[in-house]
Amino acid sequence: VIRWYDHTDHIGYDVCADDHCQRYQGLTRAVGKTVRDAVDLTWGEVLMSCRQKDGLSEESVMEICDARFSECCGGVTEKFSVCWEDKDYNYLPALPDTPGHEAGKRPFCCTSDAKVLSQVLNDYDLATDDFYRWEVRYGRKELSAIVCRRSGVDVGLVNALVPVERGESGRIWKLGIIGSKMELVIGKELEIRRVLSESHLKSSAFEVEYLDADGNVVATGSNGSYDGGKSESGDWSEVVLHGRGWGHGVGLCQIGAAVMASEGYSYRRILEHYYPGTVCGQLSLETK
């Protein structure tokens, strides 16, 4: 069961109210004075990238970018193909969210600054303090019931969750679920987040830990490949998902961008950081 979600998942509407569209809440919540001022100051400005016209020609064309964004990348952004169609854009690579994209430095999105977060998070999200690193726990029967209900497939009692394929950010885009009745492979990242939660997991960048009835770690499932049921984790009572980030992680990281702005980076420099190789162009618009 490998699928991705795009605009065709809500035909007749441009946006929806769940994680697919950043839980859009309508114009009255989404557009305040700051947003209106930013739109006025950058009216007609678009982010553009140069691409080869076709596979045989050396001629290139400029095109408007697909400027994806998410709440918090978790420290590393992700490639487009991990989350959507099996294609990539040169301006949407997997990169460390650090100054100069240098490994080992503190990521921009690793912050607890309430003032910065208030500029990015809606009121109902401000109480969230575990977007950068988070943890979810399920009892074995609880997890099994969620998987069966959310996937629509009765896998029986879940024996193991096996990461089959990961992106460079650590996001799982293909996950093996080994049950007592059958085995299931699901993806891509949003489908994994939906199947393993009553709502949505914050991201699919997680490691798996299995605990016995006394709370002792009896197995882990951070890495490995799908092996047709040979990775059963034995007798465990609880599973812990240790996760990173909030959202798909492709393109601009909203919390990271807010931190960059607070440190004095210009909006163009922020765009260059998250969409490398792009330039800002101007469309000819007569009216607003």
Coordinates of C-alpha atoms in Angstrom, one line a residue:
V1 CA 0.0 0.0 0.0
I2 CA 2.2 2.8 -1.3
R3 CA 0.5 6.1 -2.0
W4 CA 1.0 9.8 -1.6
Y5 CA -1.4 12.7 -1.2
D6 CA -1.8 15.7 -3.5
H7 CA -4.5 18.2 -4.5
T8 CA -6.7 15.4 -6.0
D9 CA -7.3 14.2 -2.4
H10 CA -9.7 17.0 -1.9
I11 CA -11.3 17.7 -5.3
G12 CA -13.3 20.8 -5.3
Y13 CA -11.2 22.5 -2.6
D14 CA -7.8 24.1 -2.8
V15 CA -6.9 23.2 0.8
C16 CA -8.1 21.0 3.7
A17 CA -8.1 21.1 7.5
D18 CA -5.7 18.2 8.3
D19 CA -2.0 17.7 8.2
H20 CA -2.1 17.4 4.4
C21 CA -2.6 21.2 4.2
Q22 CA -1.1 22.3 7.5
R23 CA -4.6 22.1 9.0
Y24 CA -5.8 25.2 7.2
Q25 CA -8.2 27.2 9.4
G26 CA -9.5 29.8 7.0
L27 CA -8.6 33.3 6.1
T28 CA -9.5 34.9 9.4
R29 CA -6.9 32.7 11.2
A30 CA -4.3 32.4 8.4
V31 CA -4.1 36.1 7.3
G32 CA -3.2 38.8 9.8
K33 CA -1.6 42.2 9.4
T34 CA 2.0 40.8 9.2
V35 CA 1.0 38.4 6.4
R36 CA -0.8 41.2 4.5
D37 CA 2.2 43.5 4.9
A38 CA 4.5 40.8 3.6
V39 CA 2.3 40.1 0.6
D40 CA 2.2 43.9 -0.2
L41 CA 5.9 44.3 0.0
T42 CA 6.7 41.3 -2.2
W43 CA 3.7 41.6 -4.6
G44 CA 4.4 39.8 -7.9
E45 CA 7.6 38.3 -6.6
V46 CA 8.0 34.5 -7.3
L47 CA 10.7 31.9 -6.5
M48 CA 12.2 30.5 -9.7
S49 CA 14.6 27.8 -10.7
C50 CA 16.4 27.0 -13.9
R51 CA 15.9 23.6 -15.5
Q52 CA 16.9 21.9 -18.8
K53 CA 14.2 22.3 -21.4
D54 CA 14.2 18.6 -22.3
G55 CA 16.5 15.6 -22.0
L56 CA 18.2 16.2 -25.4
S57 CA 18.6 19.9 -25.5
E58 CA 21.1 22.1 -23.7
E59 CA 18.6 24.9 -23.7
S60 CA 17.2 25.8 -20.2
V61 CA 14.1 27.6 -19.0
M62 CA 13.1 29.4 -15.8
E63 CA 10.1 28.0 -14.0
I64 CA 8.2 28.9 -10.8
C65 CA 9.3 26.6 -8.0
D66 CA 7.1 24.1 -6.1
A67 CA 7.9 25.7 -2.8
R68 CA 6.9 23.0 -0.3
F69 CA 7.2 23.7 3.4
S70 CA 6.5 22.0 6.8
E71 CA 6.4 22.9 10.4
C72 CA 9.7 21.5 11.6
C73 CA 12.2 19.4 9.6
G74 CA 13.7 18.0 12.7
G75 CA 17.2 19.0 11.8
V76 CA 17.5 17.7 8.2
T77 CA 15.2 18.6 5.3
E78 CA 13.9 15.8 3.0
K79 CA 13.8 15.1 -0.8
F80 CA 10.6 15.5 -2.7
S81 CA 10.4 11.9 -3.8
V82 CA 10.4 10.5 -0.3
C83 CA 6.9 12.1 0.2
W84 CA 5.3 12.5 -3.2
E85 CA 5.8 11.3 -6.8
D86 CA 9.0 9.4 -7.7
K87 CA 10.8 12.5 -9.0
D88 CA 13.0 15.1 -7.5
Y89 CA 13.7 18.8 -7.9
N90 CA 17.3 20.1 -7.6
Y91 CA 16.0 22.9 -5.3
L92 CA 14.4 20.4 -2.9
P93 CA 17.3 18.3 -1.6
A94 CA 17.9 16.7 1.8
L95 CA 20.2 19.1 3.7
P96 CA 21.1 19.8 7.3
D97 CA 19.1 22.7 8.6
T98 CA 22.3 24.4 10.0
P99 CA 24.4 27.5 9.1
G100 CA 26.0 26.7 5.8
H101 CA 24.3 23.3 5.8
E102 CA 27.3 22.1 7.9
A103 CA 26.9 18.8 9.8
G104 CA 27.5 19.0 13.5
K105 CA 26.2 22.5 14.0
R106 CA 23.0 23.2 16.0
P107 CA 20.0 23.2 13.6
F108 CA 18.0 26.4 13.3
C109 CA 14.7 24.5 14.2
C110 CA 16.1 23.3 17.5
T111 CA 14.6 26.1 19.6
S112 CA 12.3 26.6 22.6
D113 CA 12.1 30.4 22.2
A114 CA 8.5 31.3 22.9
K115 CA 8.6 34.6 21.0
V116 CA 9.9 32.9 17.8
L117 CA 7.5 30.0 18.1
S118 CA 4.5 32.4 18.5
Q119 CA 5.4 33.8 15.1
V120 CA 5.0 30.4 13.4
L121 CA 2.6 28.3 15.5
N122 CA -1.2 28.9 15.7
D123 CA -2.7 29.5 19.2
Y124 CA -3.8 25.8 19.4
D125 CA -0.2 24.6 18.7
L126 CA 1.7 26.9 21.1
A127 CA 1.4 24.4 24.0
T128 CA 3.3 21.8 21.8
D129 CA 6.9 21.6 23.0
D130 CA 8.0 18.4 21.4
F131 CA 8.0 19.2 17.7
Y132 CA 11.8 18.8 17.4
R133 CA 12.1 15.5 19.3
W134 CA 9.0 13.6 20.4
E135 CA 7.9 10.3 21.8
V136 CA 4.7 8.2 21.4
R137 CA 3.9 5.0 23.3
Y138 CA 1.4 2.3 22.5
G139 CA 0.4 -0.9 24.2
R140 CA 0.6 -3.9 21.8
K141 CA -3.1 -4.4 21.6
E142 CA -3.7 -0.7 21.3
L143 CA -1.2 -0.4 18.4
S144 CA -2.7 -3.4 16.7
A145 CA -6.2 -2.0 16.9
I146 CA -5.1 1.4 15.5
V147 CA -3.3 -0.2 12.6
C148 CA -6.2 -2.4 11.7
R149 CA -8.7 0.4 11.9
R150 CA -6.7 3.1 10.1
S151 CA -5.3 0.8 7.4
G152 CA -8.5 -1.1 6.8
V153 CA -6.5 -4.3 6.9
D154 CA -6.8 -6.9 9.7
V155 CA -3.1 -7.8 10.2
G156 CA -3.9 -9.4 13.6
L157 CA -1.6 -8.7 16.6
V158 CA 1.3 -6.5 15.5
N159 CA 4.6 -8.4 16.0
A160 CA 7.0 -5.7 14.6
L161 CA 7.3 -2.4 12.7
V162 CA 10.2 -2.7 10.2
P163 CA 11.6 0.4 8.4
V164 CA 12.1 -0.8 4.8
E165 CA 13.2 2.5 3.2
R166 CA 14.3 5.8 4.7
G167 CA 15.1 9.2 3.3
E168 CA 18.2 11.1 4.2
S169 CA 16.4 12.9 7.0
G170 CA 15.5 9.6 8.6
R171 CA 11.9 9.8 7.4
I172 CA 10.5 6.3 6.7
W173 CA 8.7 6.2 3.3
K174 CA 8.2 2.4 3.3
L175 CA 7.3 0.6 6.5
G176 CA 6.7 -3.1 7.0
I177 CA 4.1 -4.1 9.5
I178 CA 4.4 -7.8 10.6
G179 CA 1.2 -9.1 12.1
S180 CA 0.0 -12.4 13.4
K181 CA -2.4 -12.8 10.5
M182 CA -0.5 -11.2 7.6
E183 CA 2.3 -8.8 6.6
L184 CA 1.7 -5.3 5.2
V185 CA 4.0 -2.7 3.6
I186 CA 2.8 0.9 3.7
G187 CA 4.0 4.3 2.5
K188 CA 4.7 7.0 1.7
E189 CA 5.4 9.2 4.7
L190 CA 1.9 10.7 5.3
E191 CA 0.2 7.2 4.9
I192 CA 2.6 5.9 7.6
R193 CA 1.8 8.8 9.9
R194 CA -1.9 8.2 9.4
V195 CA -1.9 4.4 9.9
L196 CA 0.2 4.6 13.2
S197 CA -2.0 7.2 14.9
E198 CA -5.7 8.0 15.6
S199 CA -4.9 11.4 14.0
H200 CA -1.3 11.8 12.6
L201 CA 2.1 11.1 13.9
K202 CA 4.2 14.3 13.9
S203 CA 6.5 12.7 11.3
S204 CA 7.7 9.4 9.9
A205 CA 11.2 10.1 11.1
F206 CA 11.2 7.7 14.1
E207 CA 13.0 4.7 15.6
V208 CA 11.2 1.8 17.2
E209 CA 11.8 0.4 20.7
Y210 CA 10.0 -2.6 22.2
L211 CA 9.5 -2.9 26.0
D212 CA 8.4 -5.9 28.1
A213 CA 5.8 -5.7 30.9
D214 CA 8.4 -4.4 33.3
G215 CA 9.5 -1.6 31.0
N216 CA 12.7 -3.2 30.0
V217 CA 13.9 -2.8 26.4
V218 CA 13.7 -6.2 24.7
A219 CA 14.3 -5.2 21.0
T220 CA 14.8 -2.2 18.7
G221 CA 13.8 -1.7 15.1
S222 CA 15.6 1.4 14.1
N223 CA 17.0 0.0 10.9
G224 CA 16.9 -3.1 8.8
S225 CA 15.0 -4.3 5.8
Y226 CA 11.7 -6.1 5.3
D227 CA 12.4 -9.8 5.5
G228 CA 9.0 -11.5 5.2
G229 CA 8.3 -11.9 8.9
K230 CA 11.7 -12.9 10.2
S231 CA 12.0 -9.7 12.2
E232 CA 9.3 -10.6 14.7
S233 CA 10.3 -8.9 18.0
G234 CA 9.1 -11.7 20.3
D235 CA 7.2 -11.0 23.5
W236 CA 6.7 -7.3 24.1
S237 CA 4.0 -5.3 25.8
E238 CA 4.7 -1.8 24.7
V239 CA 6.2 0.0 21.7
V240 CA 7.9 3.4 21.9
L241 CA 8.4 5.6 18.8
H242 CA 11.2 8.0 19.2
G243 CA 10.6 10.7 16.6
R244 CA 12.1 13.8 15.0
G245 CA 10.4 16.8 13.4
W246 CA 6.8 17.8 12.6
G247 CA 5.6 17.3 9.0
H248 CA 7.1 16.0 5.8
G249 CA 10.3 18.1 6.1
V250 CA 10.5 19.0 2.4
G251 CA 11.6 22.5 1.5
L252 CA 11.2 25.4 4.0
C253 CA 11.2 24.6 7.7
Q254 CA 8.8 27.1 9.2
I255 CA 10.4 27.1 12.7
G256 CA 13.9 27.1 11.3
A257 CA 13.0 30.0 9.0
A258 CA 11.6 31.9 12.0
V259 CA 14.8 31.4 13.9
M260 CA 16.8 32.5 10.9
A261 CA 14.7 35.7 10.7
S262 CA 15.2 36.4 14.4
E263 CA 19.0 36.1 13.8
G264 CA 18.9 38.8 11.1
Y265 CA 18.8 36.7 7.9
S266 CA 16.9 38.4 5.1
Y267 CA 13.9 36.6 3.5
R268 CA 15.9 36.0 0.3
R269 CA 18.8 34.5 2.2
I270 CA 16.3 32.2 4.0
L271 CA 14.8 31.1 0.7
E272 CA 18.3 30.4 -0.6
H273 CA 19.0 28.3 2.5
Y274 CA 15.9 26.1 2.0
Y275 CA 15.6 26.2 -1.8
P276 CA 19.3 26.2 -3.0
G277 CA 20.0 27.4 -6.5
T278 CA 16.8 29.4 -6.8
V279 CA 16.3 33.1 -7.5
C280 CA 13.5 35.6 -6.9
G281 CA 11.8 36.8 -10.1
Q282 CA 9.1 39.4 -10.8
L283 CA 5.8 38.9 -12.5
S284 CA 4.1 41.8 -14.3
L285 CA 0.9 42.3 -12.4
E286 CA -1.1 45.5 -12.9
T287 CA -3.5 45.1 -10.0
K288 CA -3.5 43.5 -6.5

